[in-house]
Each structure stands twice: as structure tokens, then as C-alpha cells.
Tab-separated table of C-alpha atoms and ligand atoms in Angstrom:
chain	number	residue	atom	x	y	z
A	1	MET	CA	-0.043	-0.243	-0.374
A	2	CYS	CA	2.905	2.407	1.362
A	3	ARG	CA	4.630	1.471	-2.224
A	4	LEU	CA	1.735	2.099	-4.499
A	5	ILE	CA	1.559	5.813	-2.901
A	6	LEU	CA	5.415	6.322	-3.211
A	7	ILE	CA	4.837	4.704	-7.219
A	8	LEU	CA	1.806	7.412	-7.770
A	9	ILE	CA	3.614	10.455	-6.169
A	10	LEU	CA	6.505	9.657	-8.311
A	11	LEU	CA	4.420	9.348	-11.045
A	12	VAL	CA	2.772	12.771	-10.618
A	13	ILE	CA	6.184	14.310	-10.186
A	14	ILE	CA	7.501	12.729	-13.261
A	15	VAL	CA	4.067	14.473	-14.852
A	16	ILE	CA	4.485	17.649	-13.585
A	17	ALA	CA	8.343	17.402	-14.692
A	18	TYR	CA	7.450	16.848	-17.833
A	19	PHE	CA	5.348	19.810	-18.649
A	20	TRP	CA	7.180	22.444	-16.118
A	21	TRP	CA	10.462	21.627	-16.580
A	22	LYS	CA	13.052	21.149	-19.372
A	23	PRO	CA	16.298	20.343	-19.061
A	24	GLU	CA	19.175	22.824	-20.026
A	25	ALA	CA	20.507	21.656	-23.394
A	26	GLY	CA	23.698	23.871	-23.816
A	27	GLY	CA	24.921	24.508	-27.607
A	28	THR	CA	26.467	27.919	-26.977
A	29	ASN	CA	30.148	26.263	-26.735
A	30	THR	CA	30.806	24.848	-30.154
A	31	ASP	CA	34.497	23.598	-29.291
A	32	VAL	CA	33.528	21.102	-27.359
A	33	LEU	CA	32.124	18.034	-28.182
A	34	PRO	CA	28.421	17.317	-28.025
A	35	VAL	CA	27.186	14.678	-25.720
A	36	VAL	CA	23.981	12.235	-26.627
A	37	LEU	CA	23.224	10.055	-23.415
A	38	TRP	CA	20.453	6.951	-23.616
A	39	HIS	CA	18.894	6.512	-20.112
A	40	GLY	CA	18.003	2.974	-18.538
A	41	MET	CA	15.758	0.207	-18.228
A	42	GLY	CA	12.421	2.058	-16.403
A	43	ASP	CA	13.406	5.643	-16.584
A	44	THR	CA	13.143	8.456	-19.326
A	45	CYS	CA	15.501	10.758	-21.165
A	46	CYS	CA	14.687	13.835	-18.842
A	47	ALA	CA	13.384	13.395	-15.337
A	48	PRO	CA	14.888	16.353	-13.483
A	49	PHE	CA	16.197	14.286	-11.112
A	50	SER	CA	17.861	11.465	-12.729
A	51	LEU	CA	18.925	12.194	-16.689
A	52	GLY	CA	18.177	15.657	-16.580
A	53	ALA	CA	19.609	16.340	-13.890
A	54	ILE	CA	22.858	15.161	-15.367
A	55	MET	CA	22.347	17.032	-18.624
A	56	SER	CA	22.408	20.141	-16.371
A	57	LEU	CA	26.226	19.032	-15.162
A	58	ILE	CA	27.268	18.558	-18.447
A	59	VAL	CA	26.192	21.562	-19.517
A	60	GLU	CA	27.598	22.971	-16.653
A	61	GLN	CA	30.665	21.413	-16.427
A	62	THR	CA	31.791	22.054	-20.420
A	63	LYS	CA	30.572	25.640	-20.490
A	64	GLY	CA	27.926	25.410	-22.422
A	65	GLY	CA	28.299	22.218	-24.519
A	66	PHE	CA	24.748	20.691	-26.412
A	67	VAL	CA	23.747	17.699	-24.755
A	68	ARG	CA	21.616	15.701	-26.350
A	69	SER	CA	19.264	13.351	-24.258
A	70	ILE	CA	17.743	9.833	-26.337
A	71	GLU	CA	13.444	10.140	-26.313
A	72	ILE	CA	12.336	6.997	-27.781
A	73	GLY	CA	9.072	7.818	-29.557
A	74	ASP	CA	6.886	11.808	-29.262
A	75	ASN	CA	6.566	11.535	-25.410
A	76	ILE	CA	7.598	10.309	-22.196
A	77	VAL	CA	5.411	7.410	-21.636
A	78	MET	CA	6.541	6.371	-25.143
A	79	ASP	CA	9.681	6.527	-24.240
A	80	PHE	CA	9.355	4.886	-20.832
A	81	GLN	CA	7.618	1.690	-22.096
A	82	SER	CA	10.209	1.295	-25.459
A	83	GLY	CA	12.650	0.540	-22.621
A	84	PHE	CA	10.801	-2.740	-21.692
A	85	PHE	CA	9.212	-3.501	-24.809
A	86	LEU	CA	10.078	-1.947	-28.052
A	87	HIS	CA	12.792	-4.520	-29.569
A	88	PRO	CA	16.256	-3.074	-29.705
A	89	ASN	CA	17.128	-3.266	-33.106
A	90	GLU	CA	13.807	-1.016	-33.838
A	91	GLN	CA	15.829	1.900	-30.692
A	92	VAL	CA	18.976	1.556	-32.598
A	93	ASP	CA	17.784	1.858	-36.221
A	94	TYR	CA	15.052	4.811	-34.806
A	95	VAL	CA	18.306	6.668	-32.628
A	96	CYS	CA	20.193	6.071	-35.736
A	97	LYS	CA	18.207	8.204	-37.814
A	98	GLU	CA	17.265	11.110	-35.065
A	99	LEU	CA	21.196	11.248	-34.952
A	100	LEU	CA	22.331	11.523	-38.276
A	101	LYS	CA	19.017	14.134	-39.355
A	102	ASP	CA	20.976	16.768	-36.131
A	103	GLU	CA	23.073	18.830	-37.218
A	104	ARG	CA	25.081	19.816	-34.255
A	105	LEU	CA	26.145	16.154	-34.056
A	106	ALA	CA	27.699	15.737	-37.800
A	107	LYS	CA	31.090	16.349	-36.726
A	108	GLY	CA	31.200	13.752	-33.890
A	109	TYR	CA	29.762	13.083	-30.548
A	110	ASN	CA	30.882	10.918	-27.126
A	111	ALA	CA	27.930	9.345	-25.684
A	112	ILE	CA	27.054	8.174	-22.165
A	113	GLY	CA	24.418	4.650	-22.147
A	114	PHE	CA	23.163	4.431	-18.469
A	115	SER	CA	22.538	0.535	-17.966
A	116	GLN	CA	20.832	-0.958	-21.134
A	117	GLY	CA	21.548	2.371	-22.753
A	118	GLY	CA	25.087	1.022	-22.993
A	119	GLN	CA	24.603	-1.766	-25.175
A	120	PHE	CA	22.438	0.096	-27.098
A	121	LEU	CA	24.805	2.893	-27.626
A	122	ARG	CA	27.680	0.135	-28.573
A	123	ALA	CA	25.010	-1.119	-30.815
A	124	VAL	CA	24.433	2.469	-32.704
A	125	ALA	CA	28.524	2.956	-32.572
A	126	GLN	CA	28.748	-0.467	-34.243
A	127	ARG	CA	26.093	-0.428	-37.087
A	128	CYS	CA	25.893	2.969	-37.831
A	129	PRO	CA	28.902	5.124	-38.154
A	130	GLN	CA	27.732	8.411	-39.038
A	131	PRO	CA	28.001	10.862	-37.495
A	132	PRO	CA	31.056	9.388	-35.915
A	133	MET	CA	30.972	8.445	-32.398
A	134	ARG	CA	34.123	9.009	-30.734
A	135	THR	CA	34.064	8.437	-27.450
A	136	LEU	CA	31.865	6.066	-25.819
A	137	ILE	CA	31.335	5.814	-21.617
A	138	THR	CA	28.901	2.926	-20.736
A	139	LEU	CA	27.475	2.960	-16.757
A	140	GLY	CA	26.461	-0.586	-15.690
A	141	GLY	CA	26.161	-1.359	-18.882
A	142	GLN	CA	24.962	-5.387	-19.696
A	143	HIS	CA	27.787	-6.358	-22.649
A	144	GLN	CA	27.278	-9.726	-21.903
A	145	GLY	CA	23.610	-9.423	-20.875
A	146	VAL	CA	22.261	-11.075	-17.813
A	147	PHE	CA	21.619	-13.826	-15.488
A	148	GLY	CA	18.848	-13.138	-13.510
A	149	LEU	CA	16.520	-9.877	-12.745
A	150	PRO	CA	16.769	-9.834	-8.947
A	151	MET	CA	15.115	-6.280	-8.671
A	152	CYS	CA	13.337	-4.137	-11.333
A	153	PRO	CA	13.392	-0.573	-10.174
A	154	THR	CA	10.517	1.771	-10.675
A	155	LEU	CA	7.890	-1.463	-11.702
A	156	THR	CA	5.488	-2.631	-9.455
A	157	GLU	CA	6.416	-6.550	-7.328
A	158	LYS	CA	3.727	-8.332	-9.669
A	159	SER	CA	4.618	-7.029	-12.646
A	160	CYS	CA	8.421	-7.955	-12.219
A	161	GLU	CA	7.998	-11.629	-11.032
A	162	TYR	CA	6.220	-11.833	-13.992
A	163	ILE	CA	9.035	-10.267	-16.289
A	164	SER	CA	11.297	-12.453	-14.158
A	165	LYS	CA	9.446	-15.451	-14.940
A	166	LEU	CA	9.147	-15.438	-18.418
A	167	LEU	CA	12.505	-14.257	-18.593
A	168	THR	CA	13.703	-18.158	-16.430
A	169	THR	CA	11.480	-20.153	-18.621
A	170	ALA	CA	10.779	-18.723	-21.869
A	171	ALA	CA	13.244	-16.223	-22.405
A	172	TYR	CA	14.452	-17.351	-26.284
A	173	THR	CA	11.139	-18.174	-27.581
A	174	THR	CA	10.636	-15.943	-30.384
A	175	LYS	CA	7.557	-14.232	-29.321
A	176	VAL	CA	9.351	-13.038	-25.983
A	177	GLN	CA	12.252	-12.318	-27.611
A	178	GLU	CA	9.680	-9.986	-29.856
A	179	GLU	CA	7.707	-8.381	-27.179
A	180	LEU	CA	10.473	-7.767	-24.233
A	181	VAL	CA	13.442	-5.482	-24.387
A	182	GLN	CA	15.408	-7.389	-21.654
A	183	ALA	CA	15.323	-10.957	-23.087
A	184	THR	CA	17.136	-9.656	-26.327
A	185	TYR	CA	20.110	-9.393	-24.026
A	186	TRP	CA	19.236	-12.715	-21.448
A	187	HIS	CA	22.623	-14.274	-21.727
A	188	ASP	CA	21.472	-18.365	-20.217
A	189	PRO	CA	25.499	-19.634	-19.500
A	190	ILE	CA	24.326	-23.080	-18.982
A	191	MET	CA	22.626	-23.109	-22.289
A	192	GLU	CA	24.925	-21.121	-24.201
A	193	ASN	CA	24.061	-22.319	-27.309
A	194	ARG	CA	19.950	-21.075	-26.975
A	195	TYR	CA	21.372	-17.889	-26.390
A	196	ARG	CA	23.171	-18.014	-29.132
A	197	LEU	CA	20.834	-18.418	-31.330
A	198	GLY	CA	18.330	-17.043	-29.322
A	199	SER	CA	19.123	-14.369	-28.980
A	200	THR	CA	18.081	-11.119	-31.465
A	201	PHE	CA	20.304	-8.551	-30.155
A	202	LEU	CA	23.135	-9.169	-28.174
A	203	ALA	CA	24.489	-12.220	-29.406
A	204	ASP	CA	24.044	-10.295	-32.908
A	205	ILE	CA	26.243	-7.223	-31.770
A	206	ASN	CA	28.695	-9.128	-29.743
A	207	ASN	CA	29.425	-11.341	-33.274
A	208	GLU	CA	27.929	-14.474	-31.586
A	209	VAL	CA	26.467	-16.050	-34.417
A	210	TYR	CA	28.673	-15.131	-37.603
A	211	LEU	CA	32.230	-12.727	-37.648
A	212	ASN	CA	30.649	-8.675	-38.887
A	213	THR	CA	33.724	-7.325	-39.508
A	214	TYR	CA	31.694	-3.788	-39.952
A	215	TYR	CA	31.057	-4.350	-36.149
A	216	SER	CA	34.432	-4.727	-35.117
A	217	GLU	CA	35.584	-2.545	-38.031
A	218	ASN	CA	33.257	0.333	-36.706
A	219	LEU	CA	33.576	-0.621	-33.295
A	220	ASN	CA	37.587	0.433	-33.551
A	221	LYS	CA	36.897	3.522	-34.779
A	222	LEU	CA	35.952	4.515	-31.353
A	223	ARG	CA	38.687	7.282	-29.591
A	224	LYS	CA	38.167	5.429	-26.538
A	225	PHE	CA	35.427	3.370	-24.642
A	226	VAL	CA	35.270	3.555	-21.228
A	227	MET	CA	32.732	1.277	-18.873
A	228	VAL	CA	32.207	1.532	-15.497
A	229	LYS	CA	31.578	-1.203	-13.005
A	230	PHE	CA	29.464	-0.788	-9.793
A	231	LEU	CA	31.757	-2.853	-7.220
A	232	ASN	CA	28.486	-3.391	-5.186
A	233	ASP	CA	25.940	-3.729	-7.941
A	234	THR	CA	22.754	-5.856	-6.844
A	235	ILE	CA	20.708	-5.121	-9.805
A	236	VAL	CA	23.033	-6.161	-13.147
A	237	GLN	CA	23.933	-9.904	-12.577
A	238	PRO	CA	27.182	-10.944	-13.035
A	239	LYS	CA	28.794	-7.917	-12.311
A	240	GLU	CA	31.202	-8.674	-14.538
A	241	SER	CA	29.466	-7.770	-17.490
A	242	GLN	CA	30.131	-4.052	-17.086
A	243	TRP	CA	33.486	-4.683	-18.027
A	244	PHE	CA	32.342	-7.720	-21.195
A	245	GLU	CA	32.918	-10.085	-18.942
A	246	TYR	CA	30.903	-13.294	-17.830
A	247	TYR	CA	30.480	-16.437	-16.791
A	248	THR	CA	32.137	-19.325	-17.932
A	249	ASN	CA	30.064	-21.498	-20.316
A	250	GLY	CA	27.713	-24.630	-18.385
A	251	GLN	CA	27.818	-22.886	-14.774
A	252	ASP	CA	26.684	-19.723	-13.403
A	253	LYS	CA	29.677	-18.927	-10.660
A	254	LEU	CA	32.525	-18.938	-12.206
A	255	ILE	CA	34.001	-16.006	-14.576
A	256	THR	CA	35.689	-16.022	-17.509
A	257	SER	CA	38.268	-13.384	-17.783
A	258	LEU	CA	37.645	-10.593	-21.014
A	259	LYS	CA	41.337	-11.769	-22.452
A	260	ASP	CA	40.142	-15.481	-22.550
A	261	SER	CA	36.771	-14.648	-24.113
A	262	ARG	CA	35.900	-15.377	-27.014
A	263	VAL	CA	33.878	-11.920	-27.747
A	264	TYR	CA	36.954	-10.534	-27.030
A	265	THR	CA	38.835	-11.466	-30.213
A	266	ASN	CA	35.042	-11.732	-32.257
A	267	LEU	CA	34.733	-8.133	-32.012
A	268	GLY	CA	37.929	-6.472	-32.173
A	269	LEU	CA	38.120	-5.735	-28.324
A	270	ASP	CA	42.057	-7.619	-28.343
A	271	LYS	CA	42.621	-4.658	-31.258
A	272	MET	CA	41.157	-1.636	-28.914
A	273	ASP	CA	43.105	-2.527	-25.933
A	274	LYS	CA	46.141	-3.243	-27.871
A	275	ALA	CA	45.568	0.585	-29.151
A	276	GLY	CA	45.131	1.952	-25.408
A	277	LYS	CA	41.422	2.753	-26.585
A	278	LEU	CA	39.557	0.359	-23.534
A	279	VAL	CA	39.295	1.658	-19.909
A	280	PHE	CA	37.834	-0.074	-17.474
A	281	LEU	CA	36.898	1.766	-14.493
A	282	GLY	CA	34.982	0.662	-10.829
A	283	VAL	CA	32.807	2.197	-8.627
A	284	GLU	CA	31.528	1.536	-4.964
A	285	GLY	CA	28.060	1.349	-4.221
A	286	ASP	CA	24.918	0.087	-6.204
A	287	HIS	CA	24.089	0.144	-9.541
A	288	LEU	CA	24.374	3.743	-11.270
A	289	SER	CA	25.475	4.785	-7.677
A	290	ILE	CA	27.473	7.813	-9.264
A	291	SER	CA	28.038	11.083	-7.297
A	292	LYS	CA	28.606	14.792	-8.587
A	293	ALA	CA	31.972	15.165	-7.327
A	294	TRP	CA	32.857	11.133	-8.919
A	295	PHE	CA	30.973	12.249	-12.229
A	296	ILE	CA	33.040	15.568	-13.123
A	297	LYS	CA	36.596	14.358	-11.460
A	298	ASN	CA	36.596	10.802	-13.861
A	299	LEU	CA	34.461	11.324	-16.493
A	300	VAL	CA	34.052	15.392	-17.692
A	301	PRO	CA	37.650	15.250	-18.378
A	302	LEU	CA	36.877	12.257	-21.203
A	303	LEU	CA	34.292	14.546	-22.347
A	304	LEU	CA	36.529	17.822	-22.352
A	305	GLU	CA	39.422	15.718	-24.602
A	306	LYS	CA	40.297	17.087	-27.998
B	401	NAG	C1	32.173	-3.089	-2.459
B	401	NAG	O1	33.148	-3.937	-3.248
B	401	NAG	C2	34.386	-3.691	-3.079
B	401	NAG	C3	34.455	-4.743	-3.989
B	401	NAG	O2	34.421	-5.991	-3.541
B	401	NAG	C4	34.317	-3.513	-1.670
B	401	NAG	O3	35.956	-3.763	-1.297
B	401	NAG	C5	33.845	-2.774	-0.882
B	401	NAG	O4	33.681	-3.683	0.853
B	401	NAG	C6	31.976	-3.143	-1.084
B	401	NAG	N1	31.318	-1.835	-0.547
B	401	NAG	C7	30.237	-2.108	0.446
B	401	NAG	C8	29.739	-1.394	0.837
B	401	NAG	O5	29.485	-3.210	0.400
């Protein structure tokens, strides 16, 4: 009951924020590369206590750099729902077109993805080299997928339970792949082949099915690929997925290091590593718990690089 009231209050705040408050998007300083943000599951482009605040922080720290926070669809409700129900391939397609249309991004941009927005932006880098992405920063991204959904923020317990059950029992059926975003990066390490053949998004962008050199070439065009892992994450299972590592095939306890993983060579991460382009950052705290001070100290310098 108490939870329901909280959720209702939250919804009211979101609606009010949407109509009365638009985050600062900058754009007066053209010496600094624009920044594109992609929000996580259960979030939206511009809520003031979430991505809106980060937009304002970036504008302030880059002295007026342009920030574009991706909104899927025409309104906040569609934006929220697409995080669960619109297939990532369609979302990436839509975003690629939107970015290409935006003249302010034509000379290149930096990108920051929050949670699942991290692997979605990586798909943008791999599939859509124009406009050119320079530095990709993923915060708590699930580059090797997840196996477990212990909590769904912003969902009721009942719908969370329902989604978890669907994932554990039927993730790779055509219907669930088409209708539930989280199923497309569900990575069952025990039945690894089911994942390779059944995942309609992650297995493709990770070159699990066949080696798509277009993907590895485009990814290698990045100046830097920065992966931020939350050391005490209780949402992403396993946490190591945030640094592109995963369970060793056949079980769900031991982790294979990135260098020993198939994806390391399959996706050309080995080349990026040799060129010093891969950056692994760890932050203490739970999923997406970054402080303003940490953001300014660790990420802002990356955004200011020429
Ligand atoms: C978070 O995880 C790190 C690394 O595993 C550990 O050293 C630290 O004690 C943990 N912090 C908390 C608050 O649990």
C-alpha cells in the first residue's frame, strides 16, 4: 500500500516535471564535442532528478556544450514503455536516424549510456558510423547480458515477478524476444547455445553467430571505450558483464576473464585494447550510484578531450 502511494507520488512528479521543466541542453559552446545520453530501463530522457540533472551538470561542466538525451517516441510515456517493450533493433534504428538528422552532431559526438542504454549505444557505434561517435562511456552496461533480474526498479513487485518468470522459462521463444527488451540480452550461460541462436540482439552485436567485421571495424573507430562497473551492484547479474566479462560456459559461478573470452577477438576488442582504447573504471556502490563529484573528476575530463 505504502509502495503504491510512493509510486503514485513519483508518477505525479514525473508528469509535472515533464510539463513544467525542461532540462538545459546547452549548445552555446561549439568547441567541445556534443554529448548524447541514453537512459536505462524504467527511466526517461529528461526527468529532473535523473537524466535531466546530468544534462545540466554536463552543460555546466563543458561551459555550454550541447547535450542531447535520447527520447524514444513522441512522449514520455512511450519513452518509458519502449525501455521494456520496443525491440532494441528498432530502438537503435530509430536513434541512428535521429542522430543522423541532427546537424549539431555531424562532426562527431561523445556518448554516455546508462545501464541497458550502454549496450544500446554500443550497437549504435557498431551499426551506424555516421555521425561518428568518438568516446563511448557505459555506466553499468550489460555488455555480455544478464542471467537473473533480482530487482526491477520502478516496477511493481507483481510485474517484476512476471517478467522474471518469463525470462527464466521462455526468454528465447520468438514471442518473448519480440515483446520483451530484457529477453534480447538474456544470456543463459548453462545453455550457451540457446543464447547464441535465440538472442535477437546481444548475440548479434557481440558477433556470437557469425563474425560481422563491419561491427568490429566500426567499434574500433572509437577513440575510447570506457566501461564503468558498480562494484556492489545488486541489479546486474553478473556484475562482471559491465566490464564485458561473463560466466564460463556451463555454470553460473565462475567468470572467464575478458582476454580469454570469445568476444575479445570476435569483436576486435583485442585491437582496441592494444591501442589503449579500453578503459575500465570501478565505482563503489550499487547500480548507477554515481556522485556528482565522481562524475566531475572521472568523466568530465573525457568529455573535454579534443
Ligand atoms: C563494494 O565492493 C568492493 C569490491 O568488492 C568491496 O571492497 C567493498 O567493501 C564493497 N562495499 C560495500 C559498501 O559493500
